[in-house]
PDB file of C-alpha atoms and ligand atoms in Angstrom:
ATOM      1  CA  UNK D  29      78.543 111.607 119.934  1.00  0.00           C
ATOM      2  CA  UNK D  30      77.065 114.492 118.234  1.00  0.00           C
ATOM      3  CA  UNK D  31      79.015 116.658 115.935  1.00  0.00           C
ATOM      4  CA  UNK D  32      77.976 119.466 118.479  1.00  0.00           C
ATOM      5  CA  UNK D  33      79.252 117.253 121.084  1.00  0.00           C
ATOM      6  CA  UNK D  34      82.366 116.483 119.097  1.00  0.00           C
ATOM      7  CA  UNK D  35      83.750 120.447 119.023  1.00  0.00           C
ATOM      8  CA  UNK D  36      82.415 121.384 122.194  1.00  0.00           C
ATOM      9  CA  UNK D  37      83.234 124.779 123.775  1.00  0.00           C
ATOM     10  CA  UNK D  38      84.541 125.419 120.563  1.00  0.00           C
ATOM     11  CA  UNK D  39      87.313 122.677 120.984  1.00  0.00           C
ATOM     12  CA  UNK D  40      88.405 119.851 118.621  1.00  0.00           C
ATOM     13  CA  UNK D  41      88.842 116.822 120.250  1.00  0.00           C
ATOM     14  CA  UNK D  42      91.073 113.842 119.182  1.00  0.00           C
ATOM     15  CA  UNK D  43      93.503 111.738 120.143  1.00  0.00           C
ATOM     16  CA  UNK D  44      97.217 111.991 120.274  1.00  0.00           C
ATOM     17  CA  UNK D  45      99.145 108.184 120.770  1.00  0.00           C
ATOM     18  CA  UNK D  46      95.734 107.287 122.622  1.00  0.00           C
ATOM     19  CA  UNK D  47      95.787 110.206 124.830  1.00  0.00           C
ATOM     20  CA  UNK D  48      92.510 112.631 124.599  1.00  0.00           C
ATOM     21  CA  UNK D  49      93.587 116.087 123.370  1.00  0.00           C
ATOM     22  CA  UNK D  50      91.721 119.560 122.570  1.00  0.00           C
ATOM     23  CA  UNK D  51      92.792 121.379 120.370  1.00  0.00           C
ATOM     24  CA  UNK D  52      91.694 124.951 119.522  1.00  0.00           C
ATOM     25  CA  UNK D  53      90.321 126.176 116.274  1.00  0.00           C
ATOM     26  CA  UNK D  54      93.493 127.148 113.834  1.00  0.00           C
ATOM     27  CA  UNK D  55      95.794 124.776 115.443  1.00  0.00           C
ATOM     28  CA  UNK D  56      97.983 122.176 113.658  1.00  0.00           C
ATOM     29  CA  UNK D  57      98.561 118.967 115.099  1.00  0.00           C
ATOM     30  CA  UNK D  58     102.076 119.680 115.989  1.00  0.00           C
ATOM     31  CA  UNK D  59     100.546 122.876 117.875  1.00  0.00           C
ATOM     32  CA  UNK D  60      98.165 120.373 119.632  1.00  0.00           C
ATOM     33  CA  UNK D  61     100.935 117.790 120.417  1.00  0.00           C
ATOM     34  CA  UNK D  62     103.358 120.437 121.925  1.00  0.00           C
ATOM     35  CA  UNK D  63     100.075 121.731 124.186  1.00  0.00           C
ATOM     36  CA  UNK D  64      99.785 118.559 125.736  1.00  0.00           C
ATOM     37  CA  UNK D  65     103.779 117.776 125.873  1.00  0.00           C
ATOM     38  CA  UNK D  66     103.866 115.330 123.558  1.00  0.00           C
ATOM     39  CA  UNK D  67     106.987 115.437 121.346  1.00  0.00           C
ATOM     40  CA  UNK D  68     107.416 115.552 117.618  1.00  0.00           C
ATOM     41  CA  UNK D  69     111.037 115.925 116.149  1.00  0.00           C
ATOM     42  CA  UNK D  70     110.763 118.895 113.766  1.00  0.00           C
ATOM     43  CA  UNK D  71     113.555 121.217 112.049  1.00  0.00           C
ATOM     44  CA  UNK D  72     111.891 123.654 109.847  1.00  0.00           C
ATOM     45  CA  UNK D  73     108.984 124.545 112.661  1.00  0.00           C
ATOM     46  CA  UNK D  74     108.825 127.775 114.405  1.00  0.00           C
ATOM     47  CA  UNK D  75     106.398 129.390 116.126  1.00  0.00           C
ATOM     48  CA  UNK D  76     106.991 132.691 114.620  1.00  0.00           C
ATOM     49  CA  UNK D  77     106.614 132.011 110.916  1.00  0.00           C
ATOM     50  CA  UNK D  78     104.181 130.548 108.876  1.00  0.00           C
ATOM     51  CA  UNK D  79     104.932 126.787 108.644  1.00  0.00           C
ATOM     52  CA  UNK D  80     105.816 125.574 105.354  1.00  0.00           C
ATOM     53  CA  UNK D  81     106.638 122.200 105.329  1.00  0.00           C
ATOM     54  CA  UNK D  82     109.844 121.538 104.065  1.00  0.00           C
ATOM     55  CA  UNK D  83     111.485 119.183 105.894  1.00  0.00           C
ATOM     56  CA  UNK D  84     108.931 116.349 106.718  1.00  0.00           C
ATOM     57  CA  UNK D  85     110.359 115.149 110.013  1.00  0.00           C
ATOM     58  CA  UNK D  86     107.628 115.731 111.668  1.00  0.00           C
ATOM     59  CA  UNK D  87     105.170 113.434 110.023  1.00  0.00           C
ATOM     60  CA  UNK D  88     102.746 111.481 112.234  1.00  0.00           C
ATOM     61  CA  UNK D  89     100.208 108.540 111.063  1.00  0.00           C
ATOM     62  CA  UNK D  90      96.255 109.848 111.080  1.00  0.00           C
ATOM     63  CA  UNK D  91      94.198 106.666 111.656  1.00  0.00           C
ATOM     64  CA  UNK D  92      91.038 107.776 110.294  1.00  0.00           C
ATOM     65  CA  UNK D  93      89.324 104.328 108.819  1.00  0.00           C
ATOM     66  CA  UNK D  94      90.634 103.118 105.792  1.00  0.00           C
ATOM     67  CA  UNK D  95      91.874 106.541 104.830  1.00  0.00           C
ATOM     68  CA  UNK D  96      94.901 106.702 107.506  1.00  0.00           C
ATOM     69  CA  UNK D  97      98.145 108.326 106.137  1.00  0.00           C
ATOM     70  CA  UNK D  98     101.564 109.593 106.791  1.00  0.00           C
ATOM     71  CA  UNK D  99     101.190 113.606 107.058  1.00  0.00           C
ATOM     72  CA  UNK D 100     103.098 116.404 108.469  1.00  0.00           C
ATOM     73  CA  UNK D 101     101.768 117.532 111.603  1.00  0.00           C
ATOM     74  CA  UNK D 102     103.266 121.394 111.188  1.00  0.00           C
ATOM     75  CA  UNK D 103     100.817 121.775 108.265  1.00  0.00           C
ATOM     76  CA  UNK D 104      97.699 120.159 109.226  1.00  0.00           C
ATOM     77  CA  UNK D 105      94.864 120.530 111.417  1.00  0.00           C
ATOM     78  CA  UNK D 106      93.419 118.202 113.642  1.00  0.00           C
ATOM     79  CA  UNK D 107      89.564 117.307 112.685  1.00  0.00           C
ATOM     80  CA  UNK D 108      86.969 115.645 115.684  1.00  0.00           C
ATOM     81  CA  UNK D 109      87.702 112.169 116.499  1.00  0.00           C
ATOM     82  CA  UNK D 110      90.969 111.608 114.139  1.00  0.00           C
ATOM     83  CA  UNK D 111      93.164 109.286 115.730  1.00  0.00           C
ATOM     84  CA  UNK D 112      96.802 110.535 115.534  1.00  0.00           C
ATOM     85  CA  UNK D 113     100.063 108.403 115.944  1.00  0.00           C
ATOM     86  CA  UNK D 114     103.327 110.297 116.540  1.00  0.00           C
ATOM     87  CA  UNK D 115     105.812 106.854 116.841  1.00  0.00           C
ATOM     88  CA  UNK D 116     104.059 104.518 114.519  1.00  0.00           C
ATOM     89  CA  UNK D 117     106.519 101.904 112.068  1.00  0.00           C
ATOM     90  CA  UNK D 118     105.154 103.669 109.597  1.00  0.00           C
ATOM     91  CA  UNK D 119     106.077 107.068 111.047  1.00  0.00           C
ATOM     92  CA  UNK D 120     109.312 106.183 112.251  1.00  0.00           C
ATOM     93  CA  UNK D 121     110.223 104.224 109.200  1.00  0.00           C
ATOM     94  CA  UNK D 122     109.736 107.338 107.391  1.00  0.00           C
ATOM     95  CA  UNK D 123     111.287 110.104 109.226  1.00  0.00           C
ATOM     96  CA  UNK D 124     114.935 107.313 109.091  1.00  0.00           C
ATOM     97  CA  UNK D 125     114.275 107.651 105.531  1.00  0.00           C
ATOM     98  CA  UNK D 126     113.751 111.310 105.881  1.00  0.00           C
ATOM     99  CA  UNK D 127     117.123 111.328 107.876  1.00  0.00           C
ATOM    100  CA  UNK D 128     119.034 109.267 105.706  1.00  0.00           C
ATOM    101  CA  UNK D 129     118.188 112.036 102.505  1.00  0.00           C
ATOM    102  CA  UNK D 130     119.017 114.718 105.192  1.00  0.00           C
ATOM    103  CA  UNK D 131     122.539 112.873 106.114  1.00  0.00           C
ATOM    104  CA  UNK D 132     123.333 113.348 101.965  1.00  0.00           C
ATOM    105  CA  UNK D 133     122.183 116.610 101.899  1.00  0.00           C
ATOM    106  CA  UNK D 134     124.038 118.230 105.051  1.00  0.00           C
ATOM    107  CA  UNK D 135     126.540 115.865 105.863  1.00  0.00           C
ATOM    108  CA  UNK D 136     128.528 118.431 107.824  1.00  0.00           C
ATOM    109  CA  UNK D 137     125.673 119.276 110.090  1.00  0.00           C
ATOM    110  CA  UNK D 138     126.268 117.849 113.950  1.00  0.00           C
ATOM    111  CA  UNK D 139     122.604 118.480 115.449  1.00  0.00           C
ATOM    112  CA  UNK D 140     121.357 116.309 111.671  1.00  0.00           C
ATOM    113  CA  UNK D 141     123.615 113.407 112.565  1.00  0.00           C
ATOM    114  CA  UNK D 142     122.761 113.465 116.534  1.00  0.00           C
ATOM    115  CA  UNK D 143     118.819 113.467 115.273  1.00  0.00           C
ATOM    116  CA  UNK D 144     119.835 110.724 112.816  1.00  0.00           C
ATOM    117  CA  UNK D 145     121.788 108.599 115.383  1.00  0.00           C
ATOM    118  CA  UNK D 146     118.509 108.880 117.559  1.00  0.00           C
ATOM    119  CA  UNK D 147     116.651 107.038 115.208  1.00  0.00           C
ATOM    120  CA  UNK D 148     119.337 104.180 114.053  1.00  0.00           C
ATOM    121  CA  UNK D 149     120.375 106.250 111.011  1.00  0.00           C
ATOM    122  CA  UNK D 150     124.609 105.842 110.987  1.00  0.00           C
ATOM    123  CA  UNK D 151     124.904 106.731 106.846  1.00  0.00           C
ATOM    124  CA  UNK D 152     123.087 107.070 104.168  1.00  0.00           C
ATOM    125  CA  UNK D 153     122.329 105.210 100.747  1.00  0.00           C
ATOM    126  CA  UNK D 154     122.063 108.754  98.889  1.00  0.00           C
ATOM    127  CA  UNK D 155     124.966 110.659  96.965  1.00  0.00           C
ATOM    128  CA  UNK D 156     126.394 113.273  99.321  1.00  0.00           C
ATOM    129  CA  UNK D 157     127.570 115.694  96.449  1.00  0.00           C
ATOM    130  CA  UNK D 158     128.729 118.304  98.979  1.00  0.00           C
ATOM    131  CA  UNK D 159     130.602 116.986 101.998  1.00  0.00           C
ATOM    132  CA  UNK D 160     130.798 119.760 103.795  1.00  0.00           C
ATOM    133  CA  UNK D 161     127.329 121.231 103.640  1.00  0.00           C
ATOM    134  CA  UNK D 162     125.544 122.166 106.875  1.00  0.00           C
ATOM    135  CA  UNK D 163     122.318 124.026 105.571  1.00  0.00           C
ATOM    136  CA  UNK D 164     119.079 121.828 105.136  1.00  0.00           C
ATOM    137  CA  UNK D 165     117.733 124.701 102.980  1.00  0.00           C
ATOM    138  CA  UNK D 166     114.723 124.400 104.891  1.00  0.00           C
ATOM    139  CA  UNK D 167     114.013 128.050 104.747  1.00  0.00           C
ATOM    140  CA  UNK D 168     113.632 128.971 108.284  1.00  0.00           C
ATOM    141  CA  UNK D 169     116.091 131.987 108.228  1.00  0.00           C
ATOM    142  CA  UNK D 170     114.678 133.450 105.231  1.00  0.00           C
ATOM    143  CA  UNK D 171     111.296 133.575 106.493  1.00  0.00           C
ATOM    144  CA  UNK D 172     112.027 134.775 110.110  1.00  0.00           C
ATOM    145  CA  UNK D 173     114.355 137.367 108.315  1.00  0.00           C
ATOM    146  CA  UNK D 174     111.194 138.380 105.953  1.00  0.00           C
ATOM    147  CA  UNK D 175     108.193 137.431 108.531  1.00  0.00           C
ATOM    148  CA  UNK D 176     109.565 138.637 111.583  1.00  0.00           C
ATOM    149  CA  UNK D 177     112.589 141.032 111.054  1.00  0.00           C
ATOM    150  CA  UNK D 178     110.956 142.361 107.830  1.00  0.00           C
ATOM    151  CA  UNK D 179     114.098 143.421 106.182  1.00  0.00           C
ATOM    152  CA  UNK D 180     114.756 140.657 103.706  1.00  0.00           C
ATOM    153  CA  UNK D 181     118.424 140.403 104.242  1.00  0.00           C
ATOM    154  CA  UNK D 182     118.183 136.558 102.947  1.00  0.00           C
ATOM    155  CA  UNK D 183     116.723 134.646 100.112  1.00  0.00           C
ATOM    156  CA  UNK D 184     116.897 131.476  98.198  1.00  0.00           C
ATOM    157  CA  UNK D 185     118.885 131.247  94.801  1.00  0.00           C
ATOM    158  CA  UNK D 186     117.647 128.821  91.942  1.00  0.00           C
ATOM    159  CA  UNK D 187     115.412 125.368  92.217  1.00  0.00           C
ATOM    160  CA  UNK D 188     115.095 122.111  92.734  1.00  0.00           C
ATOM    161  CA  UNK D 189     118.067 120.265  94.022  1.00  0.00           C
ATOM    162  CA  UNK D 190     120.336 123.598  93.031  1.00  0.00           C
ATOM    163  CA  UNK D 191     118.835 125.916  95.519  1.00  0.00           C
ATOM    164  CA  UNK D 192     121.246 127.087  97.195  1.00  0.00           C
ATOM    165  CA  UNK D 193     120.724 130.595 100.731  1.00  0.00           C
ATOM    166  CA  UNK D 194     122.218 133.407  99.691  1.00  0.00           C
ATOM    167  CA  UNK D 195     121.516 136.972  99.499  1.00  0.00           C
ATOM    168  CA  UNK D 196     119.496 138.992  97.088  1.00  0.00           C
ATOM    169  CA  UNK D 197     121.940 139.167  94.244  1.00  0.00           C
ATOM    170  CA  UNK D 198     125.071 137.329  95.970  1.00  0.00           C
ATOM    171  CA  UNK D 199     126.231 139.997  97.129  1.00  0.00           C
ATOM    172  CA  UNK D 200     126.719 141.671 100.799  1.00  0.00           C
ATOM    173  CA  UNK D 201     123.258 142.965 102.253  1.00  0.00           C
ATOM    174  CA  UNK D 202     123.902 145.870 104.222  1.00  0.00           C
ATOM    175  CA  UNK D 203     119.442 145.662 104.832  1.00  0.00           C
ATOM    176  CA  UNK D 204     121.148 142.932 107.767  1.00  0.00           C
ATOM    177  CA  UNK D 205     120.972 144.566 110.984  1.00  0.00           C
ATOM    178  CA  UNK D 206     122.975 141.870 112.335  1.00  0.00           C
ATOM    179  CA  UNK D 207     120.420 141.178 114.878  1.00  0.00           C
ATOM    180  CA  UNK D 208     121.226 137.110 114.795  1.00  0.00           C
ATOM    181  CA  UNK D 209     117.864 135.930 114.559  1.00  0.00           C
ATOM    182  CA  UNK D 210     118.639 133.700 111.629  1.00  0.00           C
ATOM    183  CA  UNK D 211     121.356 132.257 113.490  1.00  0.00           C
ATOM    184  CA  UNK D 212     119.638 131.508 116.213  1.00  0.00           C
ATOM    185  CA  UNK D 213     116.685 129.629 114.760  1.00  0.00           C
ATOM    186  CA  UNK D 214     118.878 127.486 112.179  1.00  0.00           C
ATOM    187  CA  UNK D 215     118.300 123.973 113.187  1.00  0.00           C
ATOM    188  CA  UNK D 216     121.168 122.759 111.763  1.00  0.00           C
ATOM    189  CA  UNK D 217     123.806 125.118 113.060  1.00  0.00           C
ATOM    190  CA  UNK D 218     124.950 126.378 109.311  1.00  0.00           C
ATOM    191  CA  UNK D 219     124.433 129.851 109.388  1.00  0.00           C
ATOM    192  CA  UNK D 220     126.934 130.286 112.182  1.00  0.00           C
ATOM    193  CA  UNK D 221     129.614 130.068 109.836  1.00  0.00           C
ATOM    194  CA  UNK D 222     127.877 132.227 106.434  1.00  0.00           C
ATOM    195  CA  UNK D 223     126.907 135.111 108.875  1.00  0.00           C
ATOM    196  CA  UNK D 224     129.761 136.992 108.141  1.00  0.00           C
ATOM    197  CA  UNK D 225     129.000 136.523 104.302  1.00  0.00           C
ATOM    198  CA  UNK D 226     125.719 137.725 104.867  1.00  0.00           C
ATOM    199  CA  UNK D 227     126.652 140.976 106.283  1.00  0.00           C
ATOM    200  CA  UNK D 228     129.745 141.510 104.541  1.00  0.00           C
ATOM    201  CA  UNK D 229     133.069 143.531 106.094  1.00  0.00           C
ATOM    202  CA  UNK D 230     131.990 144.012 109.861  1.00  0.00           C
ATOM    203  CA  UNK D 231     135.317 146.689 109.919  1.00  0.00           C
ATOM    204  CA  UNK D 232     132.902 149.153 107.902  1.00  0.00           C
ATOM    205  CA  UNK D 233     130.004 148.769 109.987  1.00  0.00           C
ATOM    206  CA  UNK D 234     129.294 152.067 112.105  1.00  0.00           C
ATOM    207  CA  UNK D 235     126.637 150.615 114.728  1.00  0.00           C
ATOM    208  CA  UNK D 236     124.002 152.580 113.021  1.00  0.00           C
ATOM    209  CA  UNK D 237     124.456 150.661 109.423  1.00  0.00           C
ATOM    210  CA  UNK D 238     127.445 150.557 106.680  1.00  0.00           C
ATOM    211  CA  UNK D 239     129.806 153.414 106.604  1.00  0.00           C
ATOM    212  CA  UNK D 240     129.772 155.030 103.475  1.00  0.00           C
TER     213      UNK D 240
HETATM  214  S1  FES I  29     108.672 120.555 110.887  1.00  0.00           S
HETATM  215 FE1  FES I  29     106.961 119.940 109.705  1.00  0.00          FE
HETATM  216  S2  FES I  29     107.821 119.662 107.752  1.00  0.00           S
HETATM  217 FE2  FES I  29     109.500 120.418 108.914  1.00  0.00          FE
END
């Protein structure tokens, strides 16, 4: 097949678990896979913000020759002829280790330990430090709150295995217009509890912003 032949009308084609898929310039894989109805687990995806990575559940195996790897599919495009494998050993060996860190690091977190459970994952081999942690830190509320809401209500606080959501400065934000859209694309339920924190004393809140 030509390479003409290979991205014709403009389409990518590939395959998905040995199923032929198209997929159009500027798409991912995961964008590809969720065309076609073919599921990925994912937690830090979301349509509406610039992917980013952070969580790694949704990792598939590229079979391309010799070269084949573990990737995530939220961050990379397909290219003509790959072969893609969403349920590999490889790829399901890695998202249980994937699950196991996440059991450590959110060991509070329900939906974490149902997704965990689905895959054989029952406890994990890493130091939970913080038993009662919900939030993956995967950074979906900030960016929907920056990309989407533009106002910047939330941010992340220092590095590495400290980072920790909070908002700019630690204290309340009254830039939150309370409109819930961080809450309701957390993947791991945590913000339901810190929304109050974020927006500080709801009895001073006027409907049109903080009473002054
Ligand atoms: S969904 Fe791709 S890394 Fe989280």
């Amino acid at each position: 097949m030509s390479s003409r032949e290979k991205t014709q009308n403009n389409v990518i084609n590939f395959t998905i678990d040995g199923q032929p898929v198209q997929a159009k310039p500027g798409w991912t894989i995961l964008e590809t896979a969720r065309h076609h109805r073919i599921h990925i687990p994912t937690l830090c995806y979301h349509p509406a913000v610039m992917p980013w990575g952070s969580c790694r559940l949704c990792v598939v195996e590229t079979g391309y020759g010799k070269r084949g790897q573990v990737i995530p599919s939220c961050l990379n495009p397909p290219v003509a002829e790959l072969e893609v494998f969403t349920q590999s050993e490889r790829v399901v060996n890695v998202r249980r280790w994937v699950l196991e860190m996440l059991l450590a690091e959110c060991p509070a977190s329900r939906e974490i330990k149902k997704l965990a459970a689905e895959y054989g994952v029952t406890s994990t081999r890493f130091a939970v430090t913080h038993p009662d942690e919900e939030c993956l830190r995967c950074g979906l509320c900030v960016a929907v709150c920056n990309e989407v809401v533009g106002v910047q209500a939330l941010t992340f606080g220092s590095r590495g295995v400290k980072k920790v959501l909070e908002t700019p400065y630690r204290v309340p934000n009254n830039a939150c217009i309370g409109c819930g859209c961080c809450v309701s694309v957390c993947p791991t339920g945590a913000l339901q509890k810190r929304l109050d924190t974020v927006r500080g004393d709801l009895s001073r809140r006027t409907g049109h912003g903080y009473a002054h």
